[in-house]
């Protein structure tokens, strides 16, 4: 068996480009795994959060783009609070989702992609999250035929929405954010 260590040169151009565009310092990660050990959704991921960063550092773009992980991340920020280097992992996951959408890569979890698009459209339109419109638009995305409108999950969601409106947790009157044009420039 050949036990000699061979130096492996990584192509860092992929990571450098991602770091610049996302604003996340990918190279600061030293693989302590604290992010992964605290992630409540690690059980549903195919590649652990620390490993996604390692793959990016190693220039493994195809493997990163093939991972389910960014689509499963709930942006809960547990990993950021645990990271000794303050690496914004959810921001990176969000960036990877946006890149996949831009490149027309088929989303690994279509429901998440549909919600992501509805959410971003909602922000573009109102300048802030308008929950009632968000829920309605997302619900309509799942409607394939008229009969779906009276399906049990839709009826349950409508009931839940009405309860939230009654308790003042959601409003039927849309509110627009001030400075909407400045918010639009972020996209
Ligand atoms: S906690 Fe931070 S430094 Fe440690 S592996 Fe995760 S991202 Fe890298
Ligand atoms: S933000 Fe995403 S990666 Fe980080 S702990 Fe939450 S689910 Fe896991």
Short mmCIF file of C-alpha atoms and ligand atoms in Angstrom, two decimals:
data_model
loop_
_atom_site.label_atom_id
_atom_site.label_comp_id
_atom_site.label_asym_id
_atom_site.label_seq_id
_atom_site.Cartn_x
_atom_site.Cartn_y
_atom_site.Cartn_z
CA UNK A 1 0.00 0.00 0.00
CA UNK A 2 1.33 3.42 -0.89
CA UNK A 3 1.11 5.53 2.26
CA UNK A 4 2.79 8.59 0.81
CA UNK A 5 0.81 11.78 1.22
CA UNK A 6 0.14 13.61 -1.99
CA UNK A 7 -0.58 17.33 -1.96
CA UNK A 8 -3.92 18.06 -3.59
CA UNK A 9 -4.31 21.47 -5.19
CA UNK A 10 -7.87 22.78 -5.02
CA UNK A 11 -9.26 25.10 -7.67
CA UNK A 12 -10.51 27.91 -5.45
CA UNK A 13 -12.06 30.02 -8.20
CA UNK A 14 -15.57 28.61 -7.61
CA UNK A 15 -15.41 29.34 -3.86
CA UNK A 16 -13.87 32.77 -4.46
CA UNK A 17 -16.69 33.68 -6.86
CA UNK A 18 -19.36 32.45 -4.45
CA UNK A 19 -17.73 34.28 -1.53
CA UNK A 20 -17.69 37.52 -3.48
CA UNK A 21 -21.27 37.25 -4.72
CA UNK A 22 -22.79 36.00 -1.45
CA UNK A 23 -20.68 38.09 0.92
CA UNK A 24 -19.97 34.96 3.01
CA UNK A 25 -16.33 34.25 3.84
CA UNK A 26 -16.24 30.61 2.77
CA UNK A 27 -12.48 30.37 3.31
CA UNK A 28 -12.80 31.22 7.03
CA UNK A 29 -14.40 27.81 7.69
CA UNK A 30 -11.99 25.38 9.39
CA UNK A 31 -14.40 22.44 9.55
CA UNK A 32 -15.08 22.31 13.29
CA UNK A 33 -18.59 20.95 12.48
CA UNK A 34 -20.34 23.02 15.16
CA UNK A 35 -22.85 24.16 12.52
CA UNK A 36 -23.77 20.60 11.58
CA UNK A 37 -23.92 19.40 15.18
CA UNK A 38 -26.50 22.07 16.03
CA UNK A 39 -28.55 21.96 12.83
CA UNK A 40 -32.13 20.83 13.57
CA UNK A 41 -32.62 19.74 9.96
CA UNK A 42 -29.39 17.78 9.48
CA UNK A 43 -31.44 14.57 9.55
CA UNK A 44 -33.15 15.60 6.30
CA UNK A 45 -30.00 16.75 4.49
CA UNK A 46 -27.95 14.65 2.11
CA UNK A 47 -24.77 16.66 2.66
CA UNK A 48 -24.07 18.19 6.08
CA UNK A 49 -23.72 22.02 6.23
CA UNK A 50 -19.97 21.93 7.06
CA UNK A 51 -19.43 19.50 4.15
CA UNK A 52 -21.21 21.84 1.70
CA UNK A 53 -18.68 24.52 2.65
CA UNK A 54 -15.78 22.06 2.28
CA UNK A 55 -17.04 21.01 -1.14
CA UNK A 56 -17.21 24.67 -2.16
CA UNK A 57 -13.66 25.24 -0.92
CA UNK A 58 -12.60 22.24 -3.00
CA UNK A 59 -14.30 23.57 -6.13
CA UNK A 60 -16.85 20.75 -6.35
CA UNK A 61 -19.53 22.88 -8.01
CA UNK A 62 -21.48 20.03 -9.63
CA UNK A 63 -21.76 18.15 -6.33
CA UNK A 64 -22.86 21.31 -4.49
CA UNK A 65 -25.49 22.06 -7.14
CA UNK A 66 -26.71 18.48 -6.87
CA UNK A 67 -27.23 18.62 -3.09
CA UNK A 68 -30.67 18.70 -1.47
CA UNK A 69 -29.25 20.54 1.57
CA UNK A 70 -29.75 24.19 0.50
CA UNK A 71 -33.41 23.40 -0.29
CA UNK A 72 -33.94 21.87 3.14
CA UNK A 73 -32.23 24.62 5.18
CA UNK A 74 -34.88 26.55 7.15
CA UNK A 75 -32.70 29.64 7.72
CA UNK A 76 -33.12 29.16 11.47
CA UNK A 77 -29.61 30.61 12.04
CA UNK A 78 -28.69 28.10 14.77
CA UNK A 79 -25.48 27.38 12.88
CA UNK A 80 -24.45 31.05 12.71
CA UNK A 81 -24.79 31.48 16.46
CA UNK A 82 -22.62 28.37 17.01
CA UNK A 83 -19.96 29.13 14.41
CA UNK A 84 -16.70 30.40 15.95
CA UNK A 85 -16.05 32.33 12.75
CA UNK A 86 -19.53 33.84 12.38
CA UNK A 87 -19.96 32.23 8.98
CA UNK A 88 -23.46 32.97 7.70
CA UNK A 89 -24.39 29.46 6.55
CA UNK A 90 -28.10 30.21 5.84
CA UNK A 91 -27.11 33.17 3.69
CA UNK A 92 -24.86 30.82 1.77
CA UNK A 93 -27.68 28.26 1.41
CA UNK A 94 -29.98 31.01 0.16
CA UNK A 95 -27.32 32.11 -2.31
CA UNK A 96 -26.99 28.53 -3.60
CA UNK A 97 -30.77 28.34 -4.12
CA UNK A 98 -30.76 31.66 -6.01
CA UNK A 99 -27.87 30.50 -8.18
CA UNK A 100 -29.66 27.23 -9.01
CA UNK A 101 -32.79 29.19 -9.98
CA UNK A 102 -30.73 31.55 -12.18
CA UNK A 103 -29.08 28.59 -13.89
CA UNK A 104 -32.42 26.80 -14.43
CA UNK A 105 -31.25 23.83 -12.39
CA UNK A 106 -34.23 21.71 -11.43
CA UNK A 107 -34.99 22.36 -7.74
CA UNK A 108 -34.30 19.38 -5.51
CA UNK A 109 -37.41 20.10 -3.41
CA UNK A 110 -40.04 21.65 -5.75
CA UNK A 111 -42.34 22.75 -2.89
CA UNK A 112 -39.50 24.78 -1.34
CA UNK A 113 -38.67 26.32 -4.71
CA UNK A 114 -42.34 27.26 -5.21
CA UNK A 115 -42.53 28.82 -1.76
CA UNK A 116 -39.19 30.63 -2.27
CA UNK A 117 -40.43 32.16 -5.54
CA UNK A 118 -43.81 33.14 -4.04
CA UNK A 119 -42.05 34.72 -1.05
CA UNK A 120 -39.65 36.75 -3.23
CA UNK A 121 -42.51 37.87 -5.53
CA UNK A 122 -44.43 38.96 -2.43
CA UNK A 123 -41.51 41.11 -1.22
CA UNK A 124 -41.07 42.60 -4.71
CA UNK A 125 -44.76 43.54 -4.84
CA UNK A 126 -45.34 44.84 -1.31
CA UNK A 127 -41.80 45.71 -0.20
CA UNK A 128 -42.46 43.53 2.87
CA UNK A 129 -44.08 40.18 3.63
CA UNK A 130 -47.86 40.35 3.16
CA UNK A 131 -48.87 37.08 4.80
CA UNK A 132 -52.41 36.81 3.43
CA UNK A 133 -51.31 37.33 -0.18
CA UNK A 134 -48.33 35.02 0.38
CA UNK A 135 -50.50 32.19 1.69
CA UNK A 136 -53.10 32.66 -1.07
CA UNK A 137 -50.53 32.78 -3.89
CA UNK A 138 -48.65 29.74 -2.55
CA UNK A 139 -51.87 27.80 -2.16
CA UNK A 140 -52.90 28.62 -5.74
CA UNK A 141 -49.58 27.27 -7.06
CA UNK A 142 -50.63 23.80 -5.91
CA UNK A 143 -54.00 23.97 -7.68
CA UNK A 144 -53.95 21.82 -10.81
CA UNK A 145 -57.72 21.47 -11.38
CA UNK A 146 -60.94 23.03 -10.04
CA UNK A 147 -61.53 20.09 -7.69
CA UNK A 148 -58.27 20.92 -5.85
CA UNK A 149 -59.93 24.13 -4.60
CA UNK A 150 -62.19 22.11 -2.32
CA UNK A 151 -59.62 19.51 -1.30
CA UNK A 152 -59.19 18.86 2.44
CA UNK A 153 -55.73 20.51 2.79
CA UNK A 154 -56.91 23.70 1.02
CA UNK A 155 -60.06 23.90 3.17
CA UNK A 156 -57.96 23.36 6.33
CA UNK A 157 -55.55 26.14 5.28
CA UNK A 158 -58.40 28.54 4.50
CA UNK A 159 -59.91 27.81 7.94
CA UNK A 160 -56.53 28.42 9.56
CA UNK A 161 -56.10 31.66 7.59
CA UNK A 162 -59.53 32.92 8.65
CA UNK A 163 -58.77 32.10 12.29
CA UNK A 164 -55.54 34.11 12.04
CA UNK A 165 -57.39 37.05 10.46
CA UNK A 166 -60.03 36.88 13.23
CA UNK A 167 -57.28 36.97 15.88
CA UNK A 168 -55.56 39.90 14.19
CA UNK A 169 -52.47 37.85 13.28
CA UNK A 170 -53.01 38.51 9.56
CA UNK A 171 -54.75 41.30 7.68
CA UNK A 172 -56.86 41.12 4.53
CA UNK A 173 -55.92 44.71 3.69
CA UNK A 174 -52.48 44.78 2.05
CA UNK A 175 -49.88 47.11 3.51
CA UNK A 176 -47.03 48.40 1.39
CA UNK A 177 -43.61 49.18 2.83
CA UNK A 178 -42.20 52.68 2.65
CA UNK A 179 -39.26 53.00 0.26
CA UNK A 180 -40.49 50.14 -1.94
CA UNK A 181 -38.36 51.32 -4.85
CA UNK A 182 -35.22 51.03 -2.73
CA UNK A 183 -36.19 47.50 -1.67
CA UNK A 184 -36.74 46.56 -5.34
CA UNK A 185 -33.13 47.53 -6.07
CA UNK A 186 -31.98 44.70 -3.79
CA UNK A 187 -33.21 42.15 -6.34
S1 LIG B 1 -19.25 26.07 12.57
FE1 LIG B 1 -18.34 27.57 11.17
S2 LIG B 1 -16.16 27.08 11.10
FE2 LIG B 1 -17.20 25.32 11.99
S3 LIG B 1 -17.61 23.96 10.25
FE3 LIG B 1 -19.42 25.23 10.51
S4 LIG B 1 -19.15 27.00 9.17
FE4 LIG B 1 -17.14 25.99 9.41
S1 LIG B 2 -29.84 27.80 9.16
FE1 LIG B 2 -30.02 25.96 7.89
S2 LIG B 2 -28.02 24.97 8.02
FE2 LIG B 2 -28.14 26.46 9.69
S3 LIG B 2 -28.87 25.30 11.47
FE3 LIG B 2 -30.68 26.19 10.49
S4 LIG B 2 -31.42 24.66 9.05
FE4 LIG B 2 -29.31 24.08 9.62
#
